[in-house]
């Protein structure tokens, strides 16, 4: 009977088997790590492809239900719109103007398009629109600031600080704003009121402003005095008027008109009973 010769495995063979097992374990780990990522990439690719191809010929905003479902799984669908509160525009008006809707894919929402749509609302001066992933749209608006009420001969209209006409609906809070009248008055009013803001004591007394011949303004004070401003150097004329205010001349109700159209010269039109009073002050009067 022949004897068998047993040969022990070499160190090289044992080392090779251990290496193979280690490699297999490493491969399994990487598979576990990369598999979910691969799925995510696949889903993202599906959504991107659907966006580019407009699935099943739907409109640009209409997406295949499957894609929307994938998007919702990934947290990419709109579920809420955060709107900073405004005084004269409701959240419903802003939401309607924005054109967005619940369930809309976030990637489909263009903040710039939404901003432009919201800024068409009459009381909105500017808007900020941001996507806040995964599911929120944020909107903040800056409202227009009315400075006067324009009488165009047919109706009363609010005018804002850049000369835009807003609305014929005048909230009570703006009912005491000064009136303006005359062709082209809304466009010219911002410059006038910017100058008046440098003289708050005078501005507080202005009840109305009338644009004369599209060139210059007449002011009507709350106590009835009419002030004729020049076509140019309006600020210098207002400075002269402010000096009269400092002398308390404007507090009297007997001054009918103050003509500031001529540089360096102030002409008064007064009631007869005020003539003596004004002469003692060394001013030029017109009766």
Tab-separated table of C-alpha atoms in Angstrom, residues 12-225:
chain	number	residue	atom	x	y	z
A	12	UNK	CA	2.102	32.364	0.009
A	13	UNK	CA	-1.135	30.416	-0.569
A	14	UNK	CA	-2.515	31.271	2.889
A	15	UNK	CA	-1.632	34.951	2.431
A	16	UNK	CA	-3.364	35.017	-0.962
A	17	UNK	CA	-6.594	33.618	0.501
A	18	UNK	CA	-6.599	36.171	3.304
A	19	UNK	CA	-6.050	38.966	0.819
A	20	UNK	CA	-8.965	37.737	-1.292
A	21	UNK	CA	-11.298	37.735	1.725
A	22	UNK	CA	-10.221	41.236	2.744
A	23	UNK	CA	-10.803	42.515	-0.791
A	24	UNK	CA	-14.243	40.943	-0.828
A	25	UNK	CA	-15.149	42.608	2.468
A	26	UNK	CA	-13.926	45.986	1.209
A	27	UNK	CA	-15.910	45.574	-1.978
A	28	UNK	CA	-19.059	44.801	0.007
A	29	UNK	CA	-18.574	47.942	2.108
A	30	UNK	CA	-18.179	50.150	-0.977
A	31	UNK	CA	-21.253	48.579	-2.554
A	32	UNK	CA	-23.276	49.451	0.557
A	33	UNK	CA	-21.975	53.035	0.451
A	34	UNK	CA	-22.311	53.668	-3.254
A	35	UNK	CA	-25.609	51.941	-3.870
A	36	UNK	CA	-27.773	54.635	-2.222
A	37	UNK	CA	-25.737	57.357	-3.920
A	38	UNK	CA	-26.235	55.648	-7.207
A	39	UNK	CA	-29.955	55.579	-6.600
A	40	UNK	CA	-29.972	59.265	-5.759
A	41	UNK	CA	-28.002	60.099	-8.883
A	42	UNK	CA	-30.388	57.995	-10.935
A	43	UNK	CA	-33.438	59.759	-9.534
A	44	UNK	CA	-31.825	63.153	-10.057
A	45	UNK	CA	-31.061	62.169	-13.645
A	46	UNK	CA	-34.680	61.131	-14.175
A	47	UNK	CA	-35.951	64.459	-12.848
A	48	UNK	CA	-33.442	66.468	-14.849
A	49	UNK	CA	-34.337	64.557	-17.995
A	50	UNK	CA	-38.017	65.131	-17.376
A	51	UNK	CA	-37.428	68.838	-16.940
A	52	UNK	CA	-35.560	69.036	-20.220
A	53	UNK	CA	-37.919	66.891	-22.268
A	54	UNK	CA	-41.287	67.950	-20.763
A	55	UNK	CA	-42.572	64.482	-19.989
A	56	UNK	CA	-45.424	63.260	-22.209
A	57	UNK	CA	-45.640	66.620	-23.959
A	58	UNK	CA	-47.103	68.430	-20.941
A	59	UNK	CA	-46.712	72.169	-20.447
A	60	UNK	CA	-43.466	73.509	-19.042
A	61	UNK	CA	-44.865	73.606	-15.505
A	62	UNK	CA	-46.762	70.324	-15.730
A	63	UNK	CA	-44.686	67.307	-14.794
A	64	UNK	CA	-45.265	63.602	-14.889
A	65	UNK	CA	-46.779	62.313	-11.629
A	66	UNK	CA	-43.956	59.860	-11.259
A	67	UNK	CA	-41.374	62.604	-11.457
A	68	UNK	CA	-43.290	64.661	-8.889
A	69	UNK	CA	-43.403	61.611	-6.637
A	70	UNK	CA	-39.637	61.160	-6.996
A	71	UNK	CA	-39.174	64.857	-6.315
A	72	UNK	CA	-41.288	64.659	-3.182
A	73	UNK	CA	-39.251	61.662	-2.020
A	74	UNK	CA	-36.166	63.812	-2.400
A	75	UNK	CA	-37.800	66.797	-0.729
A	76	UNK	CA	-37.856	68.936	-3.873
A	77	UNK	CA	-41.531	69.929	-4.023
A	78	UNK	CA	-43.040	73.181	-2.759
A	79	UNK	CA	-45.092	72.751	0.401
A	80	UNK	CA	-45.147	76.272	1.852
A	81	UNK	CA	-44.622	79.919	0.916
A	82	UNK	CA	-43.331	82.274	3.604
A	83	UNK	CA	-44.519	85.849	2.943
A	84	UNK	CA	-43.445	88.768	5.111
A	85	UNK	CA	-46.577	90.752	6.083
A	86	UNK	CA	-47.408	93.986	4.224
A	87	UNK	CA	-49.683	96.886	5.097
A	88	UNK	CA	-51.625	97.306	1.868
A	89	UNK	CA	-51.166	94.036	-0.026
A	90	UNK	CA	-52.482	90.738	1.307
A	91	UNK	CA	-50.595	87.453	1.305
A	92	UNK	CA	-53.306	86.006	-0.950
A	93	UNK	CA	-52.670	88.711	-3.552
A	94	UNK	CA	-48.936	88.020	-3.482
A	95	UNK	CA	-49.464	84.261	-3.712
A	96	UNK	CA	-51.836	84.641	-6.649
A	97	UNK	CA	-49.446	86.964	-8.470
A	98	UNK	CA	-46.497	84.615	-7.897
A	99	UNK	CA	-48.114	81.796	-9.897
A	100	UNK	CA	-46.587	79.060	-7.721
A	101	UNK	CA	-48.612	76.194	-6.278
A	102	UNK	CA	-48.325	73.440	-3.695
A	103	UNK	CA	-46.530	70.369	-5.019
A	104	UNK	CA	-44.664	72.303	-7.713
A	105	UNK	CA	-41.141	71.036	-8.245
A	106	UNK	CA	-38.715	73.468	-6.590
A	107	UNK	CA	-36.354	73.229	-9.544
A	108	UNK	CA	-39.155	74.523	-11.740
A	109	UNK	CA	-39.576	77.747	-9.741
A	110	UNK	CA	-37.560	80.641	-11.128
A	111	UNK	CA	-37.215	83.260	-8.337
A	112	UNK	CA	-36.563	86.007	-10.884
A	113	UNK	CA	-39.798	85.278	-12.772
A	114	UNK	CA	-41.741	85.214	-9.501
A	115	UNK	CA	-40.158	88.520	-8.404
A	116	UNK	CA	-41.105	90.271	-11.635
A	117	UNK	CA	-44.680	88.980	-11.381
A	118	UNK	CA	-45.082	90.196	-7.783
A	119	UNK	CA	-43.629	93.629	-8.583
A	120	UNK	CA	-46.529	94.209	-10.978
A	121	UNK	CA	-48.847	94.568	-7.976
A	122	UNK	CA	-49.762	98.249	-7.481
A	123	UNK	CA	-48.422	98.636	-3.926
A	124	UNK	CA	-45.213	96.635	-4.384
A	125	UNK	CA	-42.086	98.712	-5.000
A	126	UNK	CA	-39.646	95.787	-4.991
A	127	UNK	CA	-39.599	92.126	-3.997
A	128	UNK	CA	-37.067	89.557	-2.844
A	129	UNK	CA	-37.798	85.917	-3.694
A	130	UNK	CA	-35.640	83.005	-2.566
A	131	UNK	CA	-35.916	79.244	-2.744
A	132	UNK	CA	-35.248	77.653	0.628
A	133	UNK	CA	-34.660	73.989	0.104
A	134	UNK	CA	-36.078	71.504	0.489
A	135	UNK	CA	-39.662	72.789	0.189
A	136	UNK	CA	-40.077	76.521	0.924
A	137	UNK	CA	-40.337	79.732	-1.091
A	138	UNK	CA	-39.562	82.959	0.792
A	139	UNK	CA	-41.016	86.324	-0.295
A	140	UNK	CA	-40.356	89.781	1.146
A	141	UNK	CA	-41.755	92.950	-0.414
A	142	UNK	CA	-41.032	96.641	0.033
A	143	UNK	CA	-44.164	98.718	-0.321
A	144	UNK	CA	-44.464	102.024	-2.112
A	145	UNK	CA	-44.491	105.211	-0.058
A	146	UNK	CA	-47.184	107.724	-1.067
A	147	UNK	CA	-46.244	111.406	-0.786
A	148	UNK	CA	-49.258	113.193	-2.251
A	149	UNK	CA	-52.768	112.908	-3.632
A	150	UNK	CA	-53.104	113.947	-7.262
A	151	UNK	CA	-56.279	115.612	-8.484
A	152	UNK	CA	-56.323	114.899	-12.219
A	153	UNK	CA	-59.636	116.656	-12.728
A	154	UNK	CA	-61.645	113.457	-12.604
A	155	UNK	CA	-60.518	111.582	-9.518
A	156	UNK	CA	-58.079	111.654	-6.640
A	157	UNK	CA	-55.076	109.338	-7.010
A	158	UNK	CA	-52.195	108.451	-4.723
A	159	UNK	CA	-48.696	109.291	-5.973
A	160	UNK	CA	-45.562	107.658	-4.548
A	161	UNK	CA	-42.084	109.027	-3.911
A	162	UNK	CA	-40.866	108.242	-7.442
A	163	UNK	CA	-43.848	109.842	-9.173
A	164	UNK	CA	-45.807	106.690	-9.973
A	165	UNK	CA	-49.585	106.855	-9.704
A	166	UNK	CA	-50.799	104.090	-7.405
A	167	UNK	CA	-54.521	103.873	-6.927
A	168	UNK	CA	-57.739	105.827	-6.492
A	169	UNK	CA	-58.321	103.870	-3.292
A	170	UNK	CA	-56.885	106.081	-0.567
A	171	UNK	CA	-56.526	104.445	2.875
A	172	UNK	CA	-57.454	106.711	5.781
A	173	UNK	CA	-53.831	106.892	6.901
A	174	UNK	CA	-52.992	108.815	3.706
A	175	UNK	CA	-56.048	111.068	3.569
A	176	UNK	CA	-54.109	113.984	5.102
A	177	UNK	CA	-51.329	113.961	2.487
A	178	UNK	CA	-50.930	117.209	0.532
A	179	UNK	CA	-52.803	117.468	-2.747
A	180	UNK	CA	-51.111	118.175	-6.066
A	181	UNK	CA	-52.640	119.347	-9.325
A	182	UNK	CA	-51.574	120.259	-12.818
A	183	UNK	CA	-50.462	118.393	-15.911
A	184	UNK	CA	-47.271	116.457	-15.201
A	185	UNK	CA	-47.578	117.024	-11.442
A	186	UNK	CA	-46.972	113.389	-10.390
A	187	UNK	CA	-43.653	113.205	-12.263
A	188	UNK	CA	-42.451	116.553	-10.864
A	189	UNK	CA	-43.724	116.087	-7.294
A	190	UNK	CA	-40.856	113.907	-5.944
A	191	UNK	CA	-38.266	116.615	-6.609
A	192	UNK	CA	-40.434	119.265	-4.945
A	193	UNK	CA	-41.111	117.170	-1.853
A	194	UNK	CA	-37.454	116.182	-1.557
A	195	UNK	CA	-36.614	119.878	-1.358
A	196	UNK	CA	-39.441	120.557	1.099
A	197	UNK	CA	-38.123	117.781	3.364
A	198	UNK	CA	-35.093	119.998	4.043
A	199	UNK	CA	-37.452	122.562	5.584
A	200	UNK	CA	-39.778	120.494	7.824
A	201	UNK	CA	-41.486	123.540	9.380
A	202	UNK	CA	-42.565	124.689	5.925
A	203	UNK	CA	-43.448	121.204	4.679
A	204	UNK	CA	-45.761	120.692	7.641
A	205	UNK	CA	-47.853	123.684	6.486
A	206	UNK	CA	-48.207	122.682	2.819
A	207	UNK	CA	-51.791	121.709	2.083
A	208	UNK	CA	-51.521	121.618	-1.715
A	209	UNK	CA	-49.098	122.245	-4.570
A	210	UNK	CA	-50.099	123.359	-8.059
A	211	UNK	CA	-47.817	122.882	-11.056
A	212	UNK	CA	-48.085	126.011	-13.190
A	213	UNK	CA	-47.438	125.619	-16.910
A	214	UNK	CA	-45.350	122.488	-16.305
A	215	UNK	CA	-42.591	124.856	-15.115
A	216	UNK	CA	-42.960	125.906	-11.495
A	217	UNK	CA	-45.026	125.389	-8.343
A	218	UNK	CA	-47.459	127.393	-6.258
A	219	UNK	CA	-47.876	126.196	-2.685
A	220	UNK	CA	-51.033	126.570	-0.626
A	221	UNK	CA	-50.513	126.611	3.133
A	222	UNK	CA	-53.047	125.205	5.574
A	223	UNK	CA	-53.888	128.724	6.862
A	224	UNK	CA	-54.603	129.965	3.331
A	225	UNK	CA	-51.356	131.688	2.336
